[in-house]
Tab-separated table of C-alpha atoms in Angstrom:
chain	number	residue	atom	x	y	z
A	22	UNK	CA	0.032	-0.022	0.023
A	23	UNK	CA	2.962	2.211	0.535
A	24	UNK	CA	4.104	1.535	-3.083
A	25	UNK	CA	0.634	2.606	-4.301
A	26	UNK	CA	0.924	6.044	-2.774
A	27	UNK	CA	4.475	6.294	-4.240
A	28	UNK	CA	3.151	5.613	-7.701
A	29	UNK	CA	0.391	8.142	-7.236
A	30	UNK	CA	3.066	10.604	-6.119
A	31	UNK	CA	5.162	9.980	-9.280
A	32	UNK	CA	2.284	10.528	-11.678
A	33	UNK	CA	1.132	13.582	-9.803
A	34	UNK	CA	4.708	15.002	-9.863
A	35	UNK	CA	5.094	14.330	-13.636
A	36	UNK	CA	1.731	15.969	-14.313
A	37	UNK	CA	2.888	19.074	-12.492
A	38	UNK	CA	6.324	18.993	-14.182
A	39	UNK	CA	5.266	18.488	-17.834
A	40	UNK	CA	2.615	19.815	-20.009
A	41	UNK	CA	-0.254	17.546	-21.090
A	42	UNK	CA	0.920	17.549	-24.746
A	43	UNK	CA	4.300	16.277	-23.712
A	44	UNK	CA	2.829	13.675	-21.314
A	45	UNK	CA	0.865	12.247	-24.242
A	46	UNK	CA	4.279	11.350	-25.869
A	47	UNK	CA	5.761	9.903	-22.632
A	48	UNK	CA	7.362	6.520	-23.408
A	49	UNK	CA	9.238	5.540	-20.359
A	50	UNK	CA	9.925	6.603	-16.727
A	51	UNK	CA	13.230	5.740	-15.081
A	52	UNK	CA	13.530	5.696	-11.340
A	53	UNK	CA	16.470	5.406	-9.054
A	54	UNK	CA	15.777	4.131	-5.628
A	55	UNK	CA	18.202	3.503	-2.846
A	56	UNK	CA	18.341	0.516	-0.592
A	57	UNK	CA	17.494	2.867	2.295
A	58	UNK	CA	14.275	4.249	0.543
A	59	UNK	CA	12.159	1.353	1.738
A	60	UNK	CA	10.879	0.930	-1.802
A	61	UNK	CA	10.766	-2.568	-3.086
A	62	UNK	CA	11.049	-2.486	-6.907
A	63	UNK	CA	8.916	-5.564	-7.400
A	64	UNK	CA	6.069	-4.199	-5.397
A	65	UNK	CA	6.473	-0.902	-7.266
A	66	UNK	CA	6.028	-2.561	-10.548
A	67	UNK	CA	2.884	-4.237	-9.243
A	68	UNK	CA	1.497	-0.924	-7.940
A	69	UNK	CA	2.250	0.597	-11.267
A	70	UNK	CA	0.239	-2.095	-13.075
A	71	UNK	CA	-2.675	-1.628	-10.612
A	72	UNK	CA	-2.535	2.153	-11.237
A	73	UNK	CA	-3.283	1.576	-14.937
A	74	UNK	CA	-6.521	-0.138	-14.046
A	75	UNK	CA	-7.828	3.121	-12.630
A	76	UNK	CA	-5.873	5.479	-14.934
A	77	UNK	CA	-5.393	3.747	-18.240
A	78	UNK	CA	-3.983	6.939	-19.862
A	79	UNK	CA	-0.309	5.870	-19.146
A	80	UNK	CA	-0.627	2.157	-19.651
A	81	UNK	CA	1.838	2.212	-22.630
A	82	UNK	CA	4.466	3.967	-20.551
A	83	UNK	CA	7.247	1.663	-19.344
A	84	UNK	CA	8.550	1.779	-15.863
A	85	UNK	CA	12.197	1.062	-15.042
A	86	UNK	CA	13.551	0.928	-11.590
A	87	UNK	CA	17.259	0.971	-10.676
A	88	UNK	CA	18.294	0.112	-7.185
A	89	UNK	CA	21.296	1.770	-5.720
A	90	UNK	CA	23.591	0.483	-2.916
A	91	UNK	CA	24.510	2.339	0.253
A	92	UNK	CA	27.636	4.544	0.360
A	93	UNK	CA	28.842	7.113	2.851
A	94	UNK	CA	31.570	9.586	2.531
A	95	UNK	CA	33.599	10.319	5.649
A	96	UNK	CA	33.409	13.967	6.898
A	97	UNK	CA	36.980	13.907	8.110
A	98	UNK	CA	39.089	11.827	5.608
A	99	UNK	CA	36.710	11.945	2.591
A	100	UNK	CA	36.938	8.219	2.086
A	101	UNK	CA	33.949	6.555	0.450
A	102	UNK	CA	32.750	3.290	2.145
A	103	UNK	CA	30.257	0.811	0.940
A	104	UNK	CA	28.036	0.375	3.972
A	105	UNK	CA	27.607	-3.196	4.951
A	106	UNK	CA	25.193	-4.388	7.633
A	107	UNK	CA	24.114	-0.872	8.209
A	108	UNK	CA	27.411	0.000	10.009
A	109	UNK	CA	27.601	3.738	9.218
A	110	UNK	CA	31.356	3.878	10.005
A	111	UNK	CA	34.258	4.857	7.709
A	112	UNK	CA	36.256	1.807	6.834
A	113	UNK	CA	39.506	3.738	6.624
A	114	UNK	CA	39.587	5.900	9.786
A	115	UNK	CA	36.693	4.150	11.752
A	116	UNK	CA	34.793	7.324	12.390
A	117	UNK	CA	31.062	7.271	12.376
A	118	UNK	CA	29.335	9.216	9.591
A	119	UNK	CA	25.763	10.110	8.580
A	120	UNK	CA	26.849	11.593	5.263
A	121	UNK	CA	24.993	9.246	3.002
A	122	UNK	CA	26.025	9.960	-0.685
A	123	UNK	CA	24.127	7.075	-2.293
A	124	UNK	CA	21.392	4.759	-1.225
A	125	UNK	CA	18.749	7.085	0.103
A	126	UNK	CA	17.590	8.423	-3.184
A	127	UNK	CA	13.984	8.216	-4.456
A	128	UNK	CA	14.335	9.872	-7.818
A	129	UNK	CA	12.468	10.176	-11.105
A	130	UNK	CA	15.851	9.955	-12.763
A	131	UNK	CA	14.927	10.120	-16.463
A	132	UNK	CA	11.776	10.472	-18.592
A	133	UNK	CA	11.661	9.342	-22.194
A	134	UNK	CA	9.368	10.905	-24.771
A	135	UNK	CA	8.442	9.951	-28.270
A	136	UNK	CA	9.469	12.594	-30.716
B	5	UNK	CA	33.075	26.156	-42.144
B	6	UNK	CA	31.813	23.121	-40.228
B	7	UNK	CA	28.313	22.512	-40.988
B	8	UNK	CA	26.266	20.796	-38.279
B	9	UNK	CA	22.657	19.896	-37.502
B	10	UNK	CA	21.378	19.650	-34.040
B	11	UNK	CA	17.937	18.571	-35.007
B	12	UNK	CA	16.981	15.297	-33.399
B	13	UNK	CA	16.057	12.594	-35.898
B	14	UNK	CA	12.344	12.143	-36.305
B	15	UNK	CA	10.984	9.048	-34.682
B	16	UNK	CA	13.761	8.839	-32.093
B	17	UNK	CA	13.367	9.023	-28.399
B	18	UNK	CA	13.933	12.254	-26.565
B	19	UNK	CA	15.226	12.054	-22.933
B	20	UNK	CA	14.981	14.440	-20.129
B	21	UNK	CA	17.158	13.948	-17.118
B	22	UNK	CA	14.974	15.030	-14.373
B	23	UNK	CA	16.275	13.832	-11.023
B	24	UNK	CA	13.027	14.904	-9.317
B	25	UNK	CA	12.498	13.510	-5.900
B	26	UNK	CA	9.577	11.026	-5.792
B	27	UNK	CA	8.343	12.813	-2.659
B	28	UNK	CA	8.763	16.346	-3.989
B	29	UNK	CA	5.089	17.110	-3.380
B	30	UNK	CA	5.302	15.835	0.218
B	31	UNK	CA	8.491	17.712	0.923
B	32	UNK	CA	6.982	20.942	-0.510
B	33	UNK	CA	4.056	20.758	1.926
B	34	UNK	CA	6.483	19.808	4.817
B	35	UNK	CA	8.264	23.105	4.090
B	36	UNK	CA	4.970	25.012	4.371
B	37	UNK	CA	4.320	23.282	7.786
B	38	UNK	CA	7.764	24.331	8.933
B	39	UNK	CA	7.079	27.968	8.129
B	40	UNK	CA	3.717	27.850	9.920
B	41	UNK	CA	5.431	26.514	12.994
B	42	UNK	CA	8.188	28.988	12.868
B	43	UNK	CA	5.673	31.853	12.842
B	44	UNK	CA	4.042	30.684	16.094
B	45	UNK	CA	7.220	29.230	17.725
B	46	UNK	CA	5.371	25.859	18.187
B	47	UNK	CA	7.709	22.838	18.610
B	48	UNK	CA	6.551	20.031	16.321
B	49	UNK	CA	7.592	16.483	17.216
B	50	UNK	CA	7.008	13.377	15.100
B	51	UNK	CA	6.707	10.239	17.308
B	52	UNK	CA	7.215	6.958	15.479
B	53	UNK	CA	7.479	3.348	16.458
B	54	UNK	CA	6.102	-0.118	15.811
B	55	UNK	CA	2.501	-0.773	16.695
B	56	UNK	CA	2.005	-1.273	20.483
B	57	UNK	CA	5.293	0.162	21.741
B	58	UNK	CA	3.573	2.731	23.985
B	59	UNK	CA	3.300	5.930	21.961
B	60	UNK	CA	-0.200	6.809	23.269
B	61	UNK	CA	0.625	5.859	26.848
B	62	UNK	CA	3.701	8.141	26.583
B	63	UNK	CA	1.529	10.975	25.180
B	64	UNK	CA	-0.877	10.536	28.256
B	65	UNK	CA	1.975	10.563	30.656
B	66	UNK	CA	3.695	13.530	29.037
B	67	UNK	CA	0.409	15.423	28.980
B	68	UNK	CA	-0.050	14.755	32.783
B	69	UNK	CA	3.469	15.946	33.593
B	70	UNK	CA	3.558	18.980	31.419
B	71	UNK	CA	0.061	20.357	31.183
B	72	UNK	CA	0.527	22.788	33.971
B	73	UNK	CA	3.790	24.133	32.534
B	74	UNK	CA	3.021	24.415	28.852
B	75	UNK	CA	0.176	23.994	26.364
B	76	UNK	CA	0.474	20.829	24.339
B	77	UNK	CA	-1.746	19.170	21.712
B	78	UNK	CA	-1.531	15.854	19.826
B	79	UNK	CA	-2.578	14.701	16.438
B	80	UNK	CA	-2.708	10.970	16.227
B	81	UNK	CA	-2.692	8.861	13.013
B	82	UNK	CA	-4.361	5.437	12.788
B	83	UNK	CA	-5.746	3.347	10.064
B	84	UNK	CA	-9.172	3.288	11.818
B	85	UNK	CA	-10.996	4.363	15.000
B	86	UNK	CA	-10.682	7.269	17.351
B	87	UNK	CA	-9.536	5.271	20.337
B	88	UNK	CA	-6.113	6.892	20.713
B	89	UNK	CA	-7.410	10.432	20.546
B	90	UNK	CA	-10.036	9.496	23.228
B	91	UNK	CA	-7.350	8.179	25.438
B	92	UNK	CA	-5.242	11.241	25.069
B	93	UNK	CA	-8.290	13.671	25.578
B	94	UNK	CA	-8.923	11.989	28.983
B	95	UNK	CA	-5.778	13.851	30.277
B	96	UNK	CA	-7.446	17.140	29.357
B	97	UNK	CA	-5.426	18.161	26.280
B	98	UNK	CA	-6.552	18.699	22.719
B	99	UNK	CA	-6.222	15.645	20.575
B	100	UNK	CA	-7.186	15.193	16.886
B	101	UNK	CA	-7.495	11.808	15.347
B	102	UNK	CA	-6.343	11.575	11.787
B	103	UNK	CA	-7.915	8.372	10.233
B	104	UNK	CA	-5.748	7.334	7.282
B	105	UNK	CA	-8.221	4.786	5.995
B	106	UNK	CA	-5.750	2.074	5.407
B	107	UNK	CA	-2.600	4.112	4.528
B	108	UNK	CA	0.265	2.946	6.594
B	109	UNK	CA	1.963	6.359	7.273
B	110	UNK	CA	1.094	10.089	7.652
B	111	UNK	CA	1.935	12.435	4.824
B	112	UNK	CA	2.636	16.121	5.128
B	113	UNK	CA	-0.579	16.969	3.295
B	114	UNK	CA	-2.639	15.102	5.972
B	115	UNK	CA	-0.982	17.317	8.684
B	116	UNK	CA	-1.312	20.520	6.843
B	117	UNK	CA	-5.013	20.092	6.102
B	118	UNK	CA	-5.814	19.765	9.847
B	119	UNK	CA	-3.535	22.467	11.256
B	120	UNK	CA	-6.293	25.019	11.243
B	121	UNK	CA	-8.011	22.868	13.949
B	122	UNK	CA	-5.308	24.040	16.384
B	123	UNK	CA	-4.844	27.461	17.918
B	124	UNK	CA	-1.123	27.333	17.215
B	125	UNK	CA	-0.470	30.837	18.630
B	126	UNK	CA	-1.261	29.339	22.011
B	127	UNK	CA	0.295	25.945	21.575
B	128	UNK	CA	3.914	25.364	22.698
B	129	UNK	CA	4.255	21.714	21.738
B	130	UNK	CA	2.409	19.764	19.085
B	131	UNK	CA	3.079	16.120	18.839
B	132	UNK	CA	2.260	13.990	15.726
B	133	UNK	CA	1.809	10.423	16.870
B	134	UNK	CA	2.500	8.573	13.620
B	135	UNK	CA	0.977	5.316	12.548
B	136	UNK	CA	2.615	2.418	14.337
B	137	UNK	CA	5.140	1.232	11.634
B	138	UNK	CA	8.879	1.432	11.452
B	139	UNK	CA	9.058	1.379	7.648
B	140	UNK	CA	7.069	3.883	5.568
B	141	UNK	CA	6.813	6.693	8.067
B	142	UNK	CA	10.599	7.143	7.905
B	143	UNK	CA	10.398	8.378	4.320
B	144	UNK	CA	7.780	11.199	4.907
B	145	UNK	CA	9.048	14.501	6.221
B	146	UNK	CA	6.094	16.118	8.092
B	147	UNK	CA	7.912	19.356	8.728
B	148	UNK	CA	8.795	18.248	12.309
B	149	UNK	CA	11.688	19.774	14.315
B	150	UNK	CA	12.529	16.405	15.923
B	151	UNK	CA	11.756	12.807	15.160
B	152	UNK	CA	11.511	10.593	18.259
B	153	UNK	CA	11.409	6.857	17.771
B	154	UNK	CA	10.118	4.561	20.586
B	155	UNK	CA	11.698	1.153	20.920
B	156	UNK	CA	9.835	-1.073	23.436
B	157	UNK	CA	11.723	-3.577	25.510
B	158	UNK	CA	9.208	-6.171	24.384
B	159	UNK	CA	10.081	-5.781	20.764
B	160	UNK	CA	13.491	-7.305	20.893
B	161	UNK	CA	16.780	-5.390	20.684
B	162	UNK	CA	17.527	-6.212	17.064
B	163	UNK	CA	15.312	-3.503	15.519
B	164	UNK	CA	17.729	-0.588	14.653
B	165	UNK	CA	19.545	-2.815	11.998
B	166	UNK	CA	16.287	-4.228	10.674
B	167	UNK	CA	14.737	-0.722	10.138
B	168	UNK	CA	17.788	1.382	9.627
B	169	UNK	CA	16.215	4.244	7.860
B	170	UNK	CA	13.949	5.150	10.787
B	171	UNK	CA	16.876	5.232	13.177
B	172	UNK	CA	19.067	7.089	10.706
B	173	UNK	CA	16.461	9.858	10.421
B	174	UNK	CA	15.584	10.038	14.135
B	175	UNK	CA	17.009	12.517	16.674
B	176	UNK	CA	16.035	10.510	19.792
B	177	UNK	CA	15.323	6.868	20.641
B	178	UNK	CA	13.217	6.270	23.717
B	179	UNK	CA	13.611	2.773	25.017
B	180	UNK	CA	10.068	2.347	26.391
B	181	UNK	CA	8.503	-0.129	28.760
B	182	UNK	CA	11.760	-0.120	30.750
B	183	UNK	CA	9.865	-1.385	33.796
B	184	UNK	CA	9.701	-4.907	31.889
B	185	UNK	CA	13.510	-5.112	31.569
B	186	UNK	CA	13.838	-7.674	34.368
B	187	UNK	CA	11.437	-10.032	32.590
B	188	UNK	CA	12.488	-9.810	28.892
B	189	UNK	CA	15.717	-10.809	27.098
B	190	UNK	CA	16.482	-7.264	25.973
B	191	UNK	CA	19.805	-5.418	26.267
B	192	UNK	CA	19.655	-1.693	26.358
B	193	UNK	CA	23.417	-1.676	25.694
B	194	UNK	CA	23.053	-3.804	22.604
B	195	UNK	CA	20.163	-1.760	21.090
B	196	UNK	CA	22.077	1.484	21.800
B	197	UNK	CA	25.203	0.147	20.196
B	198	UNK	CA	23.250	-1.022	17.041
B	199	UNK	CA	21.307	2.171	16.795
B	200	UNK	CA	24.457	4.349	17.110
B	201	UNK	CA	26.243	2.356	14.430
B	202	UNK	CA	23.362	3.534	12.145
B	203	UNK	CA	23.201	7.049	13.632
B	204	UNK	CA	25.986	8.201	15.932
B	205	UNK	CA	24.139	11.331	16.860
B	206	UNK	CA	21.084	9.585	18.241
B	207	UNK	CA	20.091	10.431	21.788
B	208	UNK	CA	18.857	7.671	23.924
B	209	UNK	CA	16.634	7.773	27.049
B	210	UNK	CA	15.223	4.771	28.897
B	211	UNK	CA	11.684	5.370	29.898
B	212	UNK	CA	8.725	3.764	31.560
B	213	UNK	CA	5.339	5.562	31.378
B	214	UNK	CA	4.045	3.115	34.043
B	215	UNK	CA	6.909	3.416	36.678
B	216	UNK	CA	7.796	7.092	35.792
B	217	UNK	CA	11.463	6.038	35.064
B	218	UNK	CA	13.152	8.487	32.708
B	219	UNK	CA	9.905	10.605	32.265
B	220	UNK	CA	11.425	13.655	34.006
B	221	UNK	CA	14.492	13.437	31.719
B	222	UNK	CA	12.259	13.144	28.663
B	223	UNK	CA	10.113	16.106	29.803
B	224	UNK	CA	13.230	18.202	30.536
B	225	UNK	CA	14.529	17.448	27.061
B	226	UNK	CA	11.081	18.645	25.731
B	227	UNK	CA	11.126	21.866	27.773
B	228	UNK	CA	14.647	22.677	26.604
B	229	UNK	CA	13.668	22.182	22.924
B	230	UNK	CA	10.507	24.333	23.398
B	231	UNK	CA	12.601	27.200	24.809
B	232	UNK	CA	15.138	26.826	21.954
B	233	UNK	CA	12.254	27.102	19.465
B	234	UNK	CA	10.830	30.113	21.152
B	235	UNK	CA	14.051	31.971	21.178
B	236	UNK	CA	14.709	31.201	17.564
């Protein structure tokens, strides 16, 4: 049910961002969702299919979801660490960090339109 | 002279790199709520946790302790019923029930559309008691000043690593139902260590709304933040 409101939010956002004429030519939506975003791509695809049952207008528009892993950058030594087991600690200097540079995103990364 | 054509070929696909946040609409409304709260100097706290970890009981206790010192109010989100708001009203403070009708979290729009039910000019502290769920509520900014997550001793001390986003975005973790510690296999030390591996800035207080343990520390923390907000 969380994914359903995410899909609604995506479509609402696109309708605000682009004009109706352009939306008619929309071909694909590319999302980037981080592992920390609590979005499960599989469920999102299902929610997107369900959305078309109510709003068939976009049923030809493809949805692509890319998941991204979790990375932090140390505030002190700038080292980038791949976070494993949710230990938000720099692997080089062992300092804790909340500076998440990848893995939190919930982005409409790219939109394709038919020319 | 180099001739060049920049026309896209007909029939090809045109791309727009957008990088729009999926929750842009929510975050926009959260920004409006923040501004409203800044105007009246009302401290807004978002209380999150699993279902049944003692959010409403903590609200009742906090109301009893603080109602002579400050004016507080609560809006409480649930999928159905007005039971929680009724319980909080028994302590004599204003409580508004937001029935989400099946939605598992509160969104900024749901908060914004009920703000006019509160006389914010005369409210020092407004709590949002979120839907009991450690997953989805973590993604939705409600314009709060602080996010406080309850972690009951009956839930098991392994939750911070299971639901990292919630603990990463929280400012305070209240280990609730501390009066049950002698009876449950729960280590405050282990849960604090795990939570701080996720978020090293997380503050931790051990509380029991039944035995009163830690309630004064919690209320002092609230009073300090209320003062900070007023002076801002």
